[in-house]
JSON list of C-alpha atoms and ligand atoms in Angstrom, two decimals:
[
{"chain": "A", "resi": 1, "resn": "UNK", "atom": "CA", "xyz": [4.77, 16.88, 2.29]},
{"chain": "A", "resi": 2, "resn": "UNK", "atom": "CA", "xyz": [7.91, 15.92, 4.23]},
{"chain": "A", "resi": 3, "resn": "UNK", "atom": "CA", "xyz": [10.28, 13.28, 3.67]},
{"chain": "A", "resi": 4, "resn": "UNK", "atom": "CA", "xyz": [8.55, 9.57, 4.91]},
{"chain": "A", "resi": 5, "resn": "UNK", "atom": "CA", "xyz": [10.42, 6.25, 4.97]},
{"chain": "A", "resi": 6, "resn": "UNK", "atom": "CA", "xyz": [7.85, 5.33, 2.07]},
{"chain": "A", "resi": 7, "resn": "UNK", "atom": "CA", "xyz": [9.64, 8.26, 0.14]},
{"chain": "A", "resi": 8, "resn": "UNK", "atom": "CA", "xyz": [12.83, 7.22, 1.14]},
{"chain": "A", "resi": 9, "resn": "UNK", "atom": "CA", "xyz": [12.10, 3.35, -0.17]},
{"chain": "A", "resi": 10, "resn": "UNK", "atom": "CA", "xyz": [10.52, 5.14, -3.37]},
{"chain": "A", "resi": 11, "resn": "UNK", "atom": "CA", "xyz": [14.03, 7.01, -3.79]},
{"chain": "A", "resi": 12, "resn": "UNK", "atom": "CA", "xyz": [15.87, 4.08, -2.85]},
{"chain": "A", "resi": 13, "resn": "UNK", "atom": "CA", "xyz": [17.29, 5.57, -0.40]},
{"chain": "A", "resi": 14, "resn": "UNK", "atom": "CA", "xyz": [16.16, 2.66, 1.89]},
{"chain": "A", "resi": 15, "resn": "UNK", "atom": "CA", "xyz": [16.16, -1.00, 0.86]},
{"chain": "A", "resi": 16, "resn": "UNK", "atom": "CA", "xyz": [12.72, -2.70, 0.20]},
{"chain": "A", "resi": 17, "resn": "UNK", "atom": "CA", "xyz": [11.37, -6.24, -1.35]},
{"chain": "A", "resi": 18, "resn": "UNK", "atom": "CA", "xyz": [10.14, -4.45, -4.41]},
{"chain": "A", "resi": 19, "resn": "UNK", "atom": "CA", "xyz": [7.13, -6.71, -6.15]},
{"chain": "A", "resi": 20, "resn": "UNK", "atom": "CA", "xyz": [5.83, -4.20, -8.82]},
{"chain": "A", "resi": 21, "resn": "UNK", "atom": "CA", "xyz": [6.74, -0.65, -9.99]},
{"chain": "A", "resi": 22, "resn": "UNK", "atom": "CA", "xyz": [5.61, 1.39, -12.33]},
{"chain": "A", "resi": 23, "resn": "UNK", "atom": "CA", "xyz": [5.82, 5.45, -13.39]},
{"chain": "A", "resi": 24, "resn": "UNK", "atom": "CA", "xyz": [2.98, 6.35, -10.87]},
{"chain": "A", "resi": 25, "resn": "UNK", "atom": "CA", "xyz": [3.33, 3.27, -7.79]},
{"chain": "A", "resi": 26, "resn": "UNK", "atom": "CA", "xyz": [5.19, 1.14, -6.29]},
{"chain": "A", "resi": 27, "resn": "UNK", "atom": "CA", "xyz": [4.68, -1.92, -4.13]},
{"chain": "A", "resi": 28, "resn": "UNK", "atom": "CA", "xyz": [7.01, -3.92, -1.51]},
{"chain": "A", "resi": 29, "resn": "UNK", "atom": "CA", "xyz": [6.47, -6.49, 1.24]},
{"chain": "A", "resi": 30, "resn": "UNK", "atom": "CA", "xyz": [5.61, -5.14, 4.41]},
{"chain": "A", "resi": 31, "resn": "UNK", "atom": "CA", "xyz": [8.37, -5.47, 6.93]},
{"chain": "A", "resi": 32, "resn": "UNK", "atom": "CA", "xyz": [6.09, -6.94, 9.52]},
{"chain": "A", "resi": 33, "resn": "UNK", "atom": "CA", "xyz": [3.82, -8.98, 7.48]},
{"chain": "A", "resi": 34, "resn": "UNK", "atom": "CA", "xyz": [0.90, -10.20, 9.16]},
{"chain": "A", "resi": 35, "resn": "UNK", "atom": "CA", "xyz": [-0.51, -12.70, 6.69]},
{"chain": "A", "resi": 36, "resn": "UNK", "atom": "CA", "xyz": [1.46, -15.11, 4.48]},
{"chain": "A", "resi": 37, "resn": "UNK", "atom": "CA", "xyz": [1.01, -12.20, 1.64]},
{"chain": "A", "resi": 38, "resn": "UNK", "atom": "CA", "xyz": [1.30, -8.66, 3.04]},
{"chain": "A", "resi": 39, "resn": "UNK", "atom": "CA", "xyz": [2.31, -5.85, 0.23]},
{"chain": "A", "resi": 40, "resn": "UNK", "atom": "CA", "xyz": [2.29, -2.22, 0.81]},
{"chain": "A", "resi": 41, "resn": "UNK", "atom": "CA", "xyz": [0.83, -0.90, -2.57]},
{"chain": "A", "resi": 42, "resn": "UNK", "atom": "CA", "xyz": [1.59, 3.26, -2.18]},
{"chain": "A", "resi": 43, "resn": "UNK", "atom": "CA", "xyz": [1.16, 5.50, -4.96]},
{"chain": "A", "resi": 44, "resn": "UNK", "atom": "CA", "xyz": [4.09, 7.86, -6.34]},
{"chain": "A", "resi": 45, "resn": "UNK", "atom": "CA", "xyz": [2.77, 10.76, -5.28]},
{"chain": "A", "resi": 46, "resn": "UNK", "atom": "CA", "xyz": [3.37, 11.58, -2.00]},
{"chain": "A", "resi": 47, "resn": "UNK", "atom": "CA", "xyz": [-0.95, 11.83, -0.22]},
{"chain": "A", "resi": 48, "resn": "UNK", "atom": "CA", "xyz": [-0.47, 11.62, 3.37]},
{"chain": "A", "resi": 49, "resn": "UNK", "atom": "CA", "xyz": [-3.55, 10.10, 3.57]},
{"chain": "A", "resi": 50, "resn": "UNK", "atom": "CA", "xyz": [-7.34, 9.01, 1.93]},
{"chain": "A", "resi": 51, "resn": "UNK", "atom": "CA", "xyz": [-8.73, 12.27, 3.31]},
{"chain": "A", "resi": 52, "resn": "UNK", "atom": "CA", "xyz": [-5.95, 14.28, 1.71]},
{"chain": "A", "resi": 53, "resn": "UNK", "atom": "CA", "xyz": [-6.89, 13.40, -1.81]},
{"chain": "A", "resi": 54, "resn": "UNK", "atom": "CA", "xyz": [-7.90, 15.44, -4.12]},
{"chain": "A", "resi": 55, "resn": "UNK", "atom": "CA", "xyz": [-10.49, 15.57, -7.48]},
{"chain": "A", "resi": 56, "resn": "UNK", "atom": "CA", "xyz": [-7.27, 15.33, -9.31]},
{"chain": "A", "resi": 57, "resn": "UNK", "atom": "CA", "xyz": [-6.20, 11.67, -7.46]},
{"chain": "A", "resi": 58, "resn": "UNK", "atom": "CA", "xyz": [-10.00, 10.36, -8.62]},
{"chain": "A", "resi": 59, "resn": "UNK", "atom": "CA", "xyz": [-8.03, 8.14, -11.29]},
{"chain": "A", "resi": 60, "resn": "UNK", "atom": "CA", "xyz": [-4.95, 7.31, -9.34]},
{"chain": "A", "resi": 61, "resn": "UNK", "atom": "CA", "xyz": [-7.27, 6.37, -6.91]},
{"chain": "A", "resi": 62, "resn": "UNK", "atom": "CA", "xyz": [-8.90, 3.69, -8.89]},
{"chain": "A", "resi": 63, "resn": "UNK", "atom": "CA", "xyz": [-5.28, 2.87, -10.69]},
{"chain": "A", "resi": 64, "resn": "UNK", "atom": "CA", "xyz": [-4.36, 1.58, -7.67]},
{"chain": "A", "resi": 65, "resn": "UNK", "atom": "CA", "xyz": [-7.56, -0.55, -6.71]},
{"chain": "A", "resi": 66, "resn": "UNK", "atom": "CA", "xyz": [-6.75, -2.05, -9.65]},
{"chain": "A", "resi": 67, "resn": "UNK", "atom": "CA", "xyz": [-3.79, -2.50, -9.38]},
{"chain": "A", "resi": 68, "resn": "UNK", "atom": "CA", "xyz": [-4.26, -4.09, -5.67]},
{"chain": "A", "resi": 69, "resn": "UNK", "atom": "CA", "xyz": [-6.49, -6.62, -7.40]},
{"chain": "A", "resi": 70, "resn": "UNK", "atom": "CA", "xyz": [-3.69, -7.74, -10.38]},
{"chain": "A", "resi": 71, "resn": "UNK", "atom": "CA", "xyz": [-0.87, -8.07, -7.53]},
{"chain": "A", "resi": 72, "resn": "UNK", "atom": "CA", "xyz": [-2.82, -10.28, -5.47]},
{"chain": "A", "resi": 73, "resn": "UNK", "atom": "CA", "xyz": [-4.08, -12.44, -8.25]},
{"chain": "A", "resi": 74, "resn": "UNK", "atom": "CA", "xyz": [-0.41, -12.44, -9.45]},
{"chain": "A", "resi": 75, "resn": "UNK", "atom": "CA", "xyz": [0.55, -13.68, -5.93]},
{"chain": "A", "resi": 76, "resn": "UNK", "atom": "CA", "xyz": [-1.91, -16.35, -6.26]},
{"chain": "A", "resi": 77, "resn": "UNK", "atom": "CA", "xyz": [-4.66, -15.02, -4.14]},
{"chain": "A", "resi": 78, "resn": "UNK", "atom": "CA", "xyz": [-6.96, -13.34, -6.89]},
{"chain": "A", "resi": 79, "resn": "UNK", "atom": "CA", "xyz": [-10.15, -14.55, -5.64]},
{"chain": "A", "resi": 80, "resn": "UNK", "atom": "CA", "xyz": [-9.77, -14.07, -1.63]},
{"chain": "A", "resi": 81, "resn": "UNK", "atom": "CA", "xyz": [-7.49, -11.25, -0.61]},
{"chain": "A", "resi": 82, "resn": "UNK", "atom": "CA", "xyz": [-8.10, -8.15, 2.09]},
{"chain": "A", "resi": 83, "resn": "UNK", "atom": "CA", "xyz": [-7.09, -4.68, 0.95]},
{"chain": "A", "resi": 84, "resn": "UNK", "atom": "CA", "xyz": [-6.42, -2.20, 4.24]},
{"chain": "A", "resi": 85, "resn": "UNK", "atom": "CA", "xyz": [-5.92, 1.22, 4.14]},
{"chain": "A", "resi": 86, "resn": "UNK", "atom": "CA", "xyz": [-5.67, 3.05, 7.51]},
{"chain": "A", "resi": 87, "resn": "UNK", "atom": "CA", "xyz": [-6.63, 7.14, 7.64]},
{"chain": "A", "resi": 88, "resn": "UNK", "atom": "CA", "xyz": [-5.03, 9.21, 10.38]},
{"chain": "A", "resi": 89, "resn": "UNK", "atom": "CA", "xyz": [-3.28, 8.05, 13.43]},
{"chain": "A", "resi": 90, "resn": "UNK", "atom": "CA", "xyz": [-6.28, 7.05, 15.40]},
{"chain": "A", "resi": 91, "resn": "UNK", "atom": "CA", "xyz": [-6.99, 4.45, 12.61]},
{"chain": "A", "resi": 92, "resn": "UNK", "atom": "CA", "xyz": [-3.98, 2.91, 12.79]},
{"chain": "A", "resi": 93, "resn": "UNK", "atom": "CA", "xyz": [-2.06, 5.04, 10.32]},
{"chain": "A", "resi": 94, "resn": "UNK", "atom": "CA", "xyz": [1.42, 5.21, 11.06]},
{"chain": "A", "resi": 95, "resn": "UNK", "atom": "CA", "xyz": [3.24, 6.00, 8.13]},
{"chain": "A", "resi": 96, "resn": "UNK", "atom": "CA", "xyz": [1.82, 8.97, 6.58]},
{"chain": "A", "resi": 97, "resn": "UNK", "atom": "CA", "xyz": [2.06, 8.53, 2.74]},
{"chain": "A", "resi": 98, "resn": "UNK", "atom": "CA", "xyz": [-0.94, 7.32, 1.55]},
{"chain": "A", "resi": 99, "resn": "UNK", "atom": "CA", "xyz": [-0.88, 2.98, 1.25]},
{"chain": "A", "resi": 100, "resn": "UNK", "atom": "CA", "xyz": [-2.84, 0.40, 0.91]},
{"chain": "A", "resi": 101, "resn": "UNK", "atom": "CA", "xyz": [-2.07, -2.95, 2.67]},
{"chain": "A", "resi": 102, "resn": "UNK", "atom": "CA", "xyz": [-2.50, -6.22, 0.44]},
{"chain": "A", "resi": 103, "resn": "UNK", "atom": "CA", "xyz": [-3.02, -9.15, 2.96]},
{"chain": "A", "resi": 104, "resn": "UNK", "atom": "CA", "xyz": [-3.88, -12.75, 1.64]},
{"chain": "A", "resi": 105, "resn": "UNK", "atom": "CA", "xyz": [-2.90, -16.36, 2.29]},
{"chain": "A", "resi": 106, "resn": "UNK", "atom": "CA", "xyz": [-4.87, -16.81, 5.56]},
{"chain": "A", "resi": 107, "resn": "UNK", "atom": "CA", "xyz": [-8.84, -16.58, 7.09]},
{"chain": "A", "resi": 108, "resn": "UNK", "atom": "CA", "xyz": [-9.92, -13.31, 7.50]},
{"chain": "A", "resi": 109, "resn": "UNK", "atom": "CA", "xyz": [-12.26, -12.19, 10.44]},
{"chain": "A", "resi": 110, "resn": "UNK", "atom": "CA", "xyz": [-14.77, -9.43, 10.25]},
{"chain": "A", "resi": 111, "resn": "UNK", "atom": "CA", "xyz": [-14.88, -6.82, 12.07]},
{"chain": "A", "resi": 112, "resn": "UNK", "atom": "CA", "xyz": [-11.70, -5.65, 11.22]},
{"chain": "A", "resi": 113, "resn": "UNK", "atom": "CA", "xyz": [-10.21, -5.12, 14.87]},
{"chain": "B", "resi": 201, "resn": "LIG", "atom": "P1", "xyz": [0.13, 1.74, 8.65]},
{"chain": "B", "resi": 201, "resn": "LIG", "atom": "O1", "xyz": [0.22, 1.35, 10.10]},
{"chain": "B", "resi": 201, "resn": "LIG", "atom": "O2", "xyz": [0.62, 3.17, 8.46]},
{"chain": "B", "resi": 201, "resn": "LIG", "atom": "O3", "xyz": [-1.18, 1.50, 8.01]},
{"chain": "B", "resi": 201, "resn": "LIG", "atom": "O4", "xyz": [1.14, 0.79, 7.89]},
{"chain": "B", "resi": 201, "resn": "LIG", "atom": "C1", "xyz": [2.50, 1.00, 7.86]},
{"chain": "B", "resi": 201, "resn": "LIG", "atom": "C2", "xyz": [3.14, -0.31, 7.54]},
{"chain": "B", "resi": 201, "resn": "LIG", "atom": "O5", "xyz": [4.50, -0.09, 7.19]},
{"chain": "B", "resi": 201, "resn": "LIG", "atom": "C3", "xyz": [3.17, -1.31, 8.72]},
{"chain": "B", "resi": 201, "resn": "LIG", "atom": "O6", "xyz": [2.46, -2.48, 8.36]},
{"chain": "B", "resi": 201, "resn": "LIG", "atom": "C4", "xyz": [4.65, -1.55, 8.94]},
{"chain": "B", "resi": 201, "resn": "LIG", "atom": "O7", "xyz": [4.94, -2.90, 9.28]},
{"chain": "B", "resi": 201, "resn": "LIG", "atom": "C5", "xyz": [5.26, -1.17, 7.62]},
{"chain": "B", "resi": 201, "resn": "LIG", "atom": "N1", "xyz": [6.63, -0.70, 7.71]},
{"chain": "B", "resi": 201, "resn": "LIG", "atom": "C6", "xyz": [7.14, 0.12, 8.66]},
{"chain": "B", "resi": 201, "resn": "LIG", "atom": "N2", "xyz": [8.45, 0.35, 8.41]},
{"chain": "B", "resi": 201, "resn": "LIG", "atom": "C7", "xyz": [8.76, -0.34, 7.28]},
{"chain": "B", "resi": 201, "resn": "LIG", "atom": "C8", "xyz": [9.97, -0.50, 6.53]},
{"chain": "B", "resi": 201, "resn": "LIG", "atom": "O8", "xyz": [11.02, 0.07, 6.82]},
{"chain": "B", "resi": 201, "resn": "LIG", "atom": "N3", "xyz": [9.91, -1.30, 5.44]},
{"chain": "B", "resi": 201, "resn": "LIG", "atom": "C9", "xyz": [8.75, -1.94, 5.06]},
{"chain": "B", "resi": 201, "resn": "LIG", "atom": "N4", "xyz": [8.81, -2.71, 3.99]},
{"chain": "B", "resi": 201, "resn": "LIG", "atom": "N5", "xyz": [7.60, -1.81, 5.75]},
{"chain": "B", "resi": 201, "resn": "LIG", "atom": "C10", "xyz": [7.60, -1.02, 6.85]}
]
């Protein structure tokens, strides 16, 4: 996988509101936030995308599901929160390292647009 600006925030090499790292994710504020809470939860490992993982990811997977729920609870927003992830470009997708939005703090409409 090439270099992505996630990889570059993961190596530093770009600066980033950091919230929560650990040895296999890391999550930062989005730079365009569009709720009062919006983190970008990304595993270490660079997956482009949800279609590009692997039997092997099955646990990182659900690490970071988990992982999605402690950070918005820890933000305050345990019990209402949306988690986003966007697959491929026609879905949205524009940074291709696998990452899962974290929105809370306002209403929520459904259907997603
Ligand atoms: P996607 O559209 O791929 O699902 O989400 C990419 C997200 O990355 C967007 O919400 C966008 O605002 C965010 N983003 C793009 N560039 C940067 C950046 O340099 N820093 C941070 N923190 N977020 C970024």
């Amino acid at each position: 996988m090439t270099e992505t600006l996630f990889s570059k925030i993961i190596d530093r090499e770009i600066p980033a509101d950091i919230v929560y790292e650990d040895d296999l994710c890391l999550a930062f504020r989005d730079i365009d936030p569009q709720a009062p809470v919006h983190i970008l939860l990304i595993p270490k490992k660079p997956i482009v995308k949800v279609a590009d993982a692997v039997e092997e990811d099955q646990v990182l997977l659900g690490y970071l599901l988990l992982k999605a729920g402690d950070i918005a609870k820890e933000q305050g927003y345990g019990e209402a929160f949306r988690l986003v992830i966007n697959n491929g470009e026609a879905a949205g997708q524009t940074v291709f390292h696998l990452h899962i939005h974290i929105l809370a703090g306002r209403e929520f409409s459904w259907p997603a647009g």
